[in-house]
Amino acid sequence: MKKTDWQYLVDTLLFLCIVGIAFIGFLMGLFIPKGPTAPESAKYFLGLHRHQWGNIHFYLSITFTVLIIIHLILSWKWIKAKARQIFKGRWATALILTAIASFLVLFLFWSLYPKVPGAYEDYGIRAGERARRQQLSKEGYPIREEKYKETHGEEHEETLTRGRLAEDTSGILITGRMTLYDLEDKTGIPARKIADKLGVPSNAPLNETLGRLRKRYFFTMQEVKDVVTSLMKK
């Protein structure tokens, strides 16, 4: 293949990569919800979770970077000649400043982006939540104690739930990380039937974890155990 053929191929692949990167960027920024309050079922698009789209975005970015380097190598003679034509004897300085400017763009976005320590406080859970809180505490930022107690209280409740259920006649281990579909698999009781007993509305996603559902619809893990036990006796 001629050099121009390679340039055409690389430029075509660059175009495909940037289209994919832009598409996923708009998809994640405008359409797929994020954060702990959004239902997990809403974080899927075309069968892929938000994090999976993020992985594809990352791989495309790596590919794009490699192709950019190849593109610069293939076009280096033209770039150098054009820089000499425009900037004369200072062409080397101009190219160096252009390279530096690419990093300055990143710094510009970083400096302009608002830095609010508590903005993502609700994103962490368990170990991640504790690590985030410790970091903020080291930096001197105030920590909302009620959130900390709520998180640790949930862990404590889950631990107690495991202990109680180990002795329960149903013999089913129920934790906040399980979904109603998990209960259906373990007990044979339809997930919708359990949801109705717990007061979960018909439009609620049954593939949400019990930990999130109980916060949203105000039931306890003990009530889940009682409902499952009563339905298994029928």
Coordinates of N, CA and C in Angstrom, one line a residue:
M1 N 0.8 -1.2 0.0 CA 0.0 0.0 0.0 C 0.9 1.3 0.0
K2 N 0.4 2.3 -0.7 CA 1.1 3.5 -0.7 C 0.9 4.3 0.6
K3 N 1.7 5.3 0.8 CA 1.6 6.1 2.0 C 0.2 6.8 2.1
T4 N -0.2 7.3 0.9 CA -1.5 7.9 0.9 C -2.6 7.0 1.2
D5 N -2.5 5.7 0.8 CA -3.5 4.7 1.1 C -3.6 4.5 2.7
W6 N -2.4 4.4 3.3 CA -2.4 4.3 4.8 C -3.0 5.5 5.4
Q7 N -2.7 6.7 4.9 CA -3.3 7.9 5.5 C -4.8 7.9 5.4
Y8 N -5.3 7.4 4.2 CA -6.7 7.4 4.0 C -7.4 6.4 5.0
L9 N -6.7 5.2 5.2 CA -7.2 4.2 6.1 C -7.2 4.7 7.6
V10 N -6.1 5.3 8.0 CA -6.0 5.9 9.3 C -7.0 7.0 9.6
D11 N -7.2 7.9 8.6 CA -8.2 9.0 8.8 C -9.6 8.4 8.8
T12 N -9.9 7.4 8.1 CA -11.2 6.8 8.1 C -11.5 6.2 9.5
L13 N -10.5 5.5 10.0 CA -10.6 4.9 11.4 C -10.8 6.0 12.4
L14 N -10.0 7.0 12.3 CA -10.1 8.2 13.2 C -11.5 8.7 13.2
F15 N -12.1 8.9 12.0 CA -13.5 9.4 11.9 C -14.5 8.5 12.6
L16 N -14.3 7.1 12.4 CA -15.2 6.2 13.0 C -15.1 6.2 14.5
C17 N -13.9 6.4 15.0 CA -13.6 6.4 16.5 C -14.3 7.7 17.1
I18 N -14.1 8.8 16.4 CA -14.6 10.1 17.0 C -16.1 10.1 17.0
V19 N -16.7 9.5 16.0 CA -18.2 9.4 15.9 C -18.6 8.5 17.1
G20 N -18.0 7.4 17.3 CA -18.4 6.5 18.4 C -18.2 7.2 19.8
I21 N -17.1 7.9 19.9 CA -16.8 8.6 21.2 C -17.8 9.7 21.4
A22 N -18.1 10.4 20.4 CA -19.1 11.5 20.6 C -20.5 10.9 20.9
F23 N -20.9 9.8 20.2 CA -22.2 9.2 20.4 C -22.4 8.7 21.8
I24 N -21.3 8.0 22.3 CA -21.4 7.5 23.7 C -21.4 8.6 24.7
G25 N -20.6 9.7 24.4 CA -20.6 10.8 25.3 C -22.0 11.5 25.4
F26 N -22.6 11.7 24.3 CA -24.0 12.3 24.3 C -25.0 11.3 25.0
L27 N -24.8 10.0 24.7 CA -25.7 9.0 25.3 C -25.6 9.0 26.8
M28 N -24.3 9.0 27.4 CA -24.1 8.9 28.8 C -24.4 10.3 29.5
G29 N -24.2 11.4 28.7 CA -24.4 12.7 29.3 C -25.9 13.1 29.3
L30 N -26.7 12.7 28.3 CA -28.0 13.2 28.1 C -29.1 12.2 28.3
F31 N -28.8 10.9 28.1 CA -29.9 9.9 28.0 C -29.9 8.9 29.1
I32 N -28.7 8.3 29.4 CA -28.7 7.3 30.4 C -28.5 7.9 31.8
P33 N -29.4 7.7 32.7 CA -29.3 8.4 34.0 C -28.2 7.8 34.8
K34 N -27.7 8.6 35.8 CA -26.6 8.1 36.7 C -27.0 8.4 38.1
G35 N -26.2 7.8 39.0 CA -26.4 8.1 40.4 C -27.2 7.1 41.1
P36 N -27.2 7.0 42.5 CA -27.9 6.0 43.2 C -29.4 6.1 43.2
T37 N -30.0 7.3 42.9 CA -31.4 7.5 42.9 C -32.1 7.0 41.6
A38 N -31.3 6.8 40.6 CA -31.9 6.3 39.3 C -32.0 4.8 39.4
P39 N -33.1 4.3 38.9 CA -33.3 2.8 38.9 C -32.3 2.1 38.0
E40 N -31.8 1.0 38.4 CA -30.8 0.3 37.6 C -31.3 -0.1 36.3
S41 N -32.6 -0.4 36.2 CA -33.2 -0.8 34.9 C -33.1 0.4 33.9
A42 N -33.1 1.6 34.4 CA -33.0 2.8 33.4 C -31.6 3.0 33.0
K43 N -30.6 2.3 33.5 CA -29.2 2.6 33.2 C -28.8 1.7 32.1
Y44 N -29.7 1.0 31.4 CA -29.4 0.1 30.3 C -29.8 0.8 29.0
F45 N -29.0 0.6 27.9 CA -29.4 1.0 26.6 C -28.9 0.0 25.6
L46 N -29.8 -0.5 24.8 CA -29.5 -1.6 23.9 C -28.9 -2.8 24.5
G47 N -29.3 -3.1 25.8 CA -28.9 -4.3 26.5 C -27.6 -4.1 27.2
L48 N -26.9 -2.9 27.2 CA -25.7 -2.7 27.9 C -25.9 -1.6 29.0
H49 N -25.2 -1.9 30.1 CA -25.3 -1.0 31.3 C -24.5 0.3 31.0
R50 N -24.8 1.3 31.7 CA -24.0 2.6 31.6 C -22.5 2.3 31.7
H51 N -22.1 1.5 32.7 CA -20.7 1.2 32.9 C -20.1 0.5 31.7
Q52 N -20.8 -0.3 31.0 CA -20.3 -1.0 29.9 C -20.2 -0.1 28.7
W53 N -21.1 0.9 28.6 CA -20.9 1.9 27.5 C -19.7 2.8 27.9
G54 N -19.4 3.0 29.2 CA -18.2 3.7 29.6 C -17.0 3.0 29.2
N55 N -17.0 1.6 29.3 CA -15.8 0.8 28.9 C -15.6 1.0 27.4
I56 N -16.7 0.9 26.6 CA -16.5 1.0 25.2 C -15.9 2.4 24.9
H57 N -16.4 3.4 25.5 CA -15.9 4.8 25.4 C -14.4 4.8 25.6
F58 N -14.0 4.2 26.7 CA -12.5 4.1 27.1 C -11.7 3.4 26.0
Y59 N -12.2 2.3 25.5 CA -11.5 1.5 24.5 C -11.4 2.3 23.2
L60 N -12.4 3.0 22.8 CA -12.4 3.9 21.6 C -11.4 5.0 21.8
S61 N -11.3 5.5 23.0 CA -10.4 6.6 23.3 C -8.9 6.2 23.1
I62 N -8.7 5.0 23.6 CA -7.3 4.4 23.5 C -7.0 4.2 22.0
T63 N -7.9 3.6 21.3 CA -7.7 3.4 19.8 C -7.5 4.7 19.1
F64 N -8.3 5.7 19.5 CA -8.2 7.1 18.9 C -6.8 7.7 19.1
T65 N -6.3 7.5 20.3 CA -5.0 8.0 20.7 C -3.9 7.4 19.8
V66 N -4.0 6.1 19.7 CA -3.0 5.3 18.9 C -3.0 5.8 17.4
L67 N -4.3 5.9 16.9 CA -4.4 6.3 15.5 C -3.9 7.8 15.3
I68 N -4.1 8.6 16.3 CA -3.6 10.0 16.2 C -2.1 10.0 16.1
I69 N -1.4 9.2 16.9 CA 0.0 9.1 16.8 C 0.5 8.6 15.4
I70 N -0.2 7.6 14.9 CA 0.1 7.1 13.6 C -0.1 8.1 12.5
H71 N -1.2 8.8 12.7 CA -1.5 9.9 11.7 C -0.4 11.0 11.7
L72 N 0.0 11.4 12.9 CA 1.1 12.4 13.0 C 2.4 11.9 12.4
I73 N 2.7 10.6 12.6 CA 3.9 10.0 12.0 C 3.8 10.1 10.5
L74 N 2.7 9.6 9.9 CA 2.5 9.6 8.5 C 2.5 11.0 7.9
S75 N 2.0 12.0 8.6 CA 1.9 13.3 8.1 C 2.9 14.3 8.6
W76 N 4.0 13.8 9.2 CA 5.0 14.6 9.9 C 5.7 15.5 8.9
K77 N 6.0 15.0 7.7 CA 6.8 15.9 6.8 C 5.9 17.0 6.3
W78 N 4.6 16.8 6.1 CA 3.7 17.8 5.6 C 3.5 18.8 6.8
I79 N 3.4 18.3 8.0 CA 3.2 19.2 9.2 C 4.4 20.1 9.3
K80 N 5.6 19.6 9.2 CA 6.8 20.3 9.4 C 6.9 21.4 8.3
A81 N 6.6 21.0 7.1 CA 6.8 21.9 6.0 C 5.8 23.0 6.1
K82 N 4.6 22.7 6.5 CA 3.5 23.8 6.6 C 3.9 24.7 7.7
A83 N 4.4 24.2 8.8 CA 4.8 25.0 10.0 C 5.9 26.0 9.6
R84 N 6.9 25.5 8.8 CA 8.0 26.3 8.3 C 7.4 27.4 7.4
Q85 N 6.4 27.1 6.6 CA 5.9 28.0 5.6 C 5.2 29.2 6.4
I86 N 4.5 28.8 7.5 CA 3.7 29.8 8.2 C 4.5 30.6 9.2
F87 N 5.3 29.8 10.0 CA 6.0 30.4 11.1 C 7.5 30.7 10.9
K88 N 7.9 30.4 9.7 CA 9.3 30.6 9.3 C 10.3 29.9 10.2
G89 N 11.2 30.7 10.8 CA 12.2 30.1 11.6 C 11.7 29.6 13.0
R90 N 10.5 30.0 13.4 CA 10.0 29.7 14.7 C 9.0 28.5 14.6
W91 N 9.1 27.7 13.5 CA 8.2 26.6 13.3 C 8.3 25.6 14.5
A92 N 9.5 25.3 14.9 CA 9.6 24.3 16.0 C 8.9 24.8 17.3
T93 N 9.1 26.0 17.6 CA 8.5 26.6 18.8 C 6.9 26.6 18.7
A94 N 6.5 26.8 17.5 CA 5.0 26.8 17.2 C 4.4 25.4 17.4
L95 N 5.2 24.4 17.0 CA 4.7 23.0 17.1 C 4.7 22.6 18.6
I96 N 5.7 23.0 19.3 CA 5.8 22.7 20.8 C 4.6 23.4 21.5
L97 N 4.4 24.7 21.2 CA 3.3 25.4 21.8 C 1.9 24.8 21.5
T98 N 1.8 24.2 20.3 CA 0.6 23.5 19.9 C 0.3 22.3 20.8
A99 N 1.4 21.6 21.0 CA 1.3 20.4 21.8 C 1.0 20.7 23.3
I100 N 1.6 21.8 23.8 CA 1.3 22.3 25.1 C -0.2 22.7 25.2
A101 N -0.7 23.4 24.2 CA -2.0 23.9 24.2 C -3.0 22.8 24.4
S102 N -2.7 21.6 23.9 CA -3.7 20.4 24.0 C -3.9 20.1 25.5
F103 N -2.8 20.2 26.3 CA -2.9 19.9 27.7 C -3.6 21.1 28.4
L104 N -3.3 22.3 27.9 CA -4.0 23.5 28.5 C -5.5 23.4 28.4
V105 N -6.0 22.8 27.3 CA -7.4 22.7 27.2 C -8.0 21.9 28.3
L106 N -7.3 20.7 28.6 CA -7.8 19.9 29.7 C -7.7 20.7 31.0
F107 N -6.7 21.4 31.2 CA -6.5 22.2 32.5 C -7.6 23.3 32.5
L108 N -8.0 23.8 31.4 CA -9.0 24.9 31.4 C -10.4 24.3 31.8
F109 N -10.7 23.1 31.3 CA -12.0 22.5 31.7 C -11.9 22.1 33.2
W110 N -10.8 21.6 33.7 CA -10.6 21.3 35.1 C -10.8 22.5 36.0
S111 N -10.2 23.6 35.6 CA -10.3 24.8 36.4 C -11.7 25.5 36.4
L112 N -12.4 25.3 35.3 CA -13.7 25.9 35.2 C -14.8 25.1 35.8
Y113 N -14.6 23.8 35.9 CA -15.6 22.9 36.4 C -15.8 23.1 37.9
P114 N -17.0 23.2 38.4 CA -17.2 23.5 39.8 C -16.8 22.3 40.7
K115 N -16.1 22.6 41.8 CA -15.6 21.5 42.7 C -16.4 21.6 43.9
V116 N -17.4 20.7 44.0 CA -18.3 20.7 45.2 C -18.1 19.3 45.9
P117 N -17.4 19.3 47.0 CA -17.1 18.0 47.7 C -18.3 17.2 48.0
G118 N -19.4 17.8 48.3 CA -20.6 17.0 48.7 C -21.5 16.6 47.6
A119 N -21.1 17.0 46.3 CA -22.0 16.8 45.2 C -22.3 15.3 44.9
Y120 N -21.3 14.5 45.2 CA -21.4 13.1 44.9 C -21.4 12.2 46.2
E121 N -21.9 12.9 47.2 CA -21.8 12.2 48.5 C -22.7 10.9 48.5
D122 N -23.8 10.9 47.8 CA -24.7 9.8 47.8 C -24.3 8.7 46.9
Y123 N -23.2 8.9 46.2 CA -22.8 7.9 45.2 C -22.1 6.7 45.8
G124 N -21.4 6.9 46.9 CA -20.6 5.8 47.4 C -21.5 4.9 48.4
I125 N -21.2 3.6 48.4 CA -21.9 2.8 49.4 C -20.8 1.9 50.1
R126 N -21.1 1.6 51.3 CA -20.2 0.7 52.1 C -18.8 1.1 52.1
A127 N -17.9 0.2 51.6 CA -16.5 0.5 51.6 C -16.1 1.8 50.8
G128 N -16.8 1.9 49.7 CA -16.5 3.1 48.9 C -17.0 4.4 49.6
E129 N -18.1 4.3 50.3 CA -18.6 5.4 51.1 C -17.7 5.8 52.2
R130 N -17.2 4.8 52.9 CA -16.3 5.0 54.0 C -15.0 5.7 53.5
A131 N -14.5 5.2 52.4 CA -13.2 5.7 51.9 C -13.4 7.2 51.5
R132 N -14.6 7.4 50.8 CA -14.8 8.8 50.4 C -14.9 9.7 51.6
R133 N -15.6 9.3 52.6 CA -15.8 10.1 53.8 C -14.5 10.4 54.5
Q134 N -13.6 9.4 54.6 CA -12.3 9.5 55.2 C -11.5 10.6 54.5
Q135 N -11.6 10.5 53.1 CA -10.8 11.5 52.3 C -11.3 12.9 52.5
L136 N -12.6 13.1 52.5 CA -13.2 14.4 52.8 C -12.8 14.9 54.2
S137 N -12.8 14.0 55.1 CA -12.5 14.4 56.5 C -11.1 14.9 56.6
K138 N -10.2 14.2 55.9 CA -8.7 14.6 55.9 C -8.6 16.0 55.2
E139 N -9.4 16.3 54.3 CA -9.3 17.5 53.6 C -10.0 18.7 54.3
G140 N -10.7 18.3 55.5 CA -11.3 19.3 56.3 C -12.7 19.7 55.9
Y141 N -13.4 18.9 55.1 CA -14.7 19.2 54.7 C -15.7 18.5 55.7
P142 N -16.8 19.2 56.0 CA -17.8 18.6 57.0 C -18.5 17.4 56.4
I143 N -18.8 16.5 57.3 CA -19.4 15.2 56.9 C -20.8 15.1 57.5
R144 N -21.8 14.7 56.7 CA -23.1 14.6 57.2 C -23.3 13.3 58.0
E145 N -23.4 13.4 59.3 CA -23.4 12.2 60.2 C -24.6 11.4 60.0
E146 N -25.7 12.0 59.6 CA -26.9 11.2 59.5 C -26.8 10.2 58.3
K147 N -26.1 10.7 57.2 CA -25.8 9.8 56.1 C -24.9 8.7 56.5
Y148 N -23.9 9.0 57.3 CA -23.0 7.9 57.8 C -23.7 6.9 58.6
K149 N -24.6 7.4 59.5 CA -25.3 6.5 60.4 C -26.3 5.6 59.6
E150 N -26.9 6.3 58.6 CA -27.8 5.5 57.7 C -27.1 4.4 57.0
T151 N -25.9 4.7 56.5 CA -25.2 3.7 55.7 C -24.8 2.5 56.6
H152 N -24.2 2.9 57.8 CA -23.8 1.8 58.7 C -25.0 1.1 59.3
G153 N -26.1 1.8 59.5 CA -27.3 1.2 60.1 C -27.8 0.1 59.1
E154 N -27.7 0.4 57.8 CA -28.1 -0.5 56.8 C -27.3 -1.8 56.8
E155 N -26.0 -1.6 57.0 CA -25.1 -2.8 57.1 C -25.4 -3.6 58.3
H156 N -25.7 -2.9 59.4 CA -26.0 -3.6 60.7 C -27.3 -4.4 60.5
E157 N -28.3 -3.7 59.9 CA -29.6 -4.4 59.7 C -29.4 -5.6 58.8
E158 N -28.6 -5.5 57.8 CA -28.4 -6.6 56.9 C -27.7 -7.8 57.6
T159 N -26.7 -7.4 58.5 CA -26.1 -8.5 59.3 C -27.0 -9.2 60.2
L160 N -27.9 -8.4 60.9 CA -28.9 -9.0 61.8 C -29.9 -9.8 61.0
T161 N -30.2 -9.3 59.8 CA -31.2 -10.1 59.0 C -30.6 -11.4 58.6
R162 N -29.4 -11.5 58.3 CA -28.8 -12.8 58.0 C -28.8 -13.7 59.2
G163 N -28.5 -13.2 60.4 CA -28.6 -14.0 61.6 C -30.0 -14.5 61.8
R164 N -31.0 -13.7 61.7 CA -32.3 -14.1 62.0 C -32.8 -15.1 61.0
L165 N -32.5 -14.9 59.7 CA -33.0 -15.8 58.7 C -32.3 -17.2 58.7
A166 N -31.1 -17.2 59.3 CA -30.5 -18.5 59.4 C -31.3 -19.4 60.3
E167 N -32.0 -18.9 61.3 CA -32.8 -19.7 62.2 C -34.3 -19.7 61.8
D168 N -34.6 -19.0 60.7 CA -36.0 -19.0 60.3 C -36.5 -20.3 59.6
T169 N -37.8 -20.6 59.8 CA -38.3 -21.8 59.2 C -38.2 -21.9 57.7
S170 N -38.2 -20.7 57.1 CA -38.2 -20.7 55.6 C -36.9 -21.1 55.1
G171 N -35.8 -20.9 55.9 CA -34.5 -21.3 55.5 C -33.9 -20.5 54.3
I172 N -34.5 -19.3 54.1 CA -34.1 -18.5 52.9 C -33.2 -17.3 53.5
L173 N -32.1 -17.2 52.9 CA -31.2 -16.1 53.3 C -31.6 -14.8 52.5
I174 N -32.0 -13.8 53.1 CA -32.5 -12.6 52.5 C -31.6 -11.4 52.9
T175 N -31.0 -10.8 51.9 CA -30.1 -9.6 52.1 C -30.6 -8.4 51.3
G176 N -30.1 -7.3 51.6 CA -30.5 -6.1 50.9 C -29.9 -6.0 49.5
R177 N -29.0 -6.9 49.2 CA -28.4 -6.9 47.8 C -29.2 -7.8 46.8
M178 N -30.2 -8.5 47.4 CA -31.0 -9.4 46.5 C -32.1 -8.6 45.9
T179 N -32.6 -9.2 44.8 CA -33.8 -8.6 44.1 C -35.0 -9.4 44.4
L180 N -36.2 -8.9 44.0 CA -37.4 -9.7 44.1 C -37.3 -11.0 43.2
Y181 N -36.6 -10.8 42.1 CA -36.5 -12.0 41.2 C -35.6 -13.0 41.8
D182 N -34.6 -12.6 42.6 CA -33.8 -13.6 43.4 C -34.6 -14.4 44.4
L183 N -35.5 -13.6 45.0 CA -36.4 -14.3 45.9 C -37.3 -15.3 45.2
E184 N -37.8 -14.9 44.0 CA -38.6 -15.8 43.2 C -37.9 -17.1 42.9
D185 N -36.6 -16.9 42.5 CA -35.8 -18.1 42.2 C -35.6 -19.0 43.4
K186 N -35.4 -18.4 44.6 CA -35.2 -19.2 45.8 C -36.4 -19.9 46.4
T187 N -37.5 -19.2 46.2 CA -38.8 -19.6 46.9 C -39.8 -20.2 46.0
G188 N -39.8 -19.8 44.7 CA -40.8 -20.2 43.8 C -42.0 -19.3 43.8
I189 N -42.0 -18.3 44.7 CA -43.1 -17.3 44.8 C -42.9 -16.2 43.8
P190 N -43.9 -15.9 43.0 CA -43.7 -14.9 42.0 C -43.3 -13.5 42.6
A191 N -42.3 -12.9 41.9 CA -41.8 -11.6 42.4 C -42.9 -10.6 42.5
R192 N -43.8 -10.6 41.6 CA -44.9 -9.6 41.6 C -45.8 -9.8 42.8
K193 N -46.0 -11.0 43.3 CA -46.8 -11.3 44.4 C -46.1 -10.8 45.7
I194 N -44.8 -11.0 45.8 CA -44.1 -10.5 47.0 C -44.1 -9.0 47.0
A195 N -44.0 -8.4 45.8 CA -44.0 -6.9 45.7 C -45.3 -6.4 46.1
D196 N -46.4 -7.0 45.7 CA -47.7 -6.5 46.1 C -47.9 -6.6 47.6
K197 N -47.4 -7.6 48.2 CA -47.5 -7.7 49.7 C -46.7 -6.6 50.4
L198 N -45.7 -6.2 49.8 CA -44.8 -5.2 50.4 C -45.2 -3.8 50.1
G199 N -46.3 -3.7 49.2 CA -46.8 -2.3 48.8 C -45.9 -1.7 47.7
V200 N -45.2 -2.5 47.0 CA -44.4 -1.9 45.9 C -45.3 -1.8 44.7
P201 N -45.4 -0.6 44.0 CA -46.3 -0.4 42.9 C -46.0 -1.2 41.7
S202 N -47.0 -1.4 40.9 CA -46.8 -2.3 39.7 C -45.8 -1.8 38.7
N203 N -45.6 -0.5 38.7 CA -44.6 0.0 37.7 C -43.2 0.1 38.2
A204 N -43.0 -0.4 39.4 CA -41.6 -0.4 40.0 C -40.8 -1.6 39.4
P205 N -39.5 -1.4 39.1 CA -38.7 -2.4 38.5 C -38.4 -3.5 39.5
L206 N -38.7 -4.7 39.2 CA -38.5 -5.9 40.1 C -37.1 -6.4 40.1
N207 N -36.2 -5.8 39.3 CA -34.8 -6.2 39.3 C -33.9 -5.2 40.1
E208 N -34.6 -4.3 40.9 CA -33.9 -3.5 41.8 C -33.6 -4.3 43.1
T209 N -32.5 -3.9 43.7 CA -32.2 -4.5 45.0 C -33.2 -4.2 46.1
L210 N -33.3 -5.1 47.0 CA -34.3 -4.9 48.1 C -33.8 -3.7 48.9
G211 N -32.5 -3.5 49.0 CA -32.0 -2.3 49.8 C -32.5 -1.0 49.3
R212 N -32.5 -0.9 47.9 CA -33.0 0.3 47.3 C -34.5 0.4 47.4
L213 N -35.2 -0.7 47.1 CA -36.6 -0.7 47.1 C -37.2 -0.3 48.5
R214 N -36.6 -0.8 49.6 CA -37.1 -0.5 50.9 C -37.0 0.9 51.3
K215 N -35.9 1.6 50.7 CA -35.8 3.0 51.0 C -36.8 3.8 50.2
R216 N -37.2 3.3 49.1 CA -38.1 4.1 48.2 C -39.5 3.8 48.6
Y217 N -39.9 2.6 49.1 CA -41.3 2.3 49.4 C -41.5 2.0 50.9
F218 N -40.5 2.2 51.7 CA -40.7 2.3 53.1 C -41.1 0.9 53.7
F219 N -40.4 -0.1 53.4 CA -40.6 -1.4 54.1 C -39.3 -1.8 54.7
T220 N -39.3 -2.8 55.6 CA -38.1 -3.2 56.3 C -37.7 -4.6 55.8
M221 N -36.5 -5.0 56.1 CA -36.1 -6.4 55.7 C -36.8 -7.4 56.5
Q222 N -37.2 -7.0 57.7 CA -38.0 -8.0 58.6 C -39.4 -8.2 57.9
E223 N -39.9 -7.2 57.3 CA -41.2 -7.4 56.6 C -41.1 -8.3 55.4
V224 N -39.9 -8.1 54.7 CA -39.7 -9.0 53.6 C -39.7 -10.5 54.1
K225 N -39.0 -10.7 55.2 CA -38.9 -12.1 55.7 C -40.2 -12.6 56.1
D226 N -41.0 -11.7 56.8 CA -42.4 -12.1 57.2 C -43.3 -12.5 56.0
V227 N -43.2 -11.6 55.0 CA -44.0 -11.9 53.8 C -43.6 -13.2 53.1
V228 N -42.3 -13.4 52.9 CA -41.9 -14.6 52.3 C -42.3 -15.9 53.1
T229 N -42.1 -15.7 54.4 CA -42.5 -16.9 55.3 C -44.0 -17.2 55.2
S230 N -44.8 -16.1 55.2 CA -46.3 -16.3 55.2 C -46.7 -16.9 53.8
L231 N -46.1 -16.4 52.8 CA -46.5 -16.9 51.4 C -46.0 -18.4 51.2
M232 N -44.9 -18.8 51.8 CA -44.4 -20.1 51.7 C -45.3 -21.1 52.5
K233 N -46.0 -20.6 53.5 CA -46.9 -21.5 54.3 C -48.2 -21.8 53.6
K234 N -48.5 -20.9 52.6 CA -49.8 -21.1 51.9 C -49.8 -22.2 50.9

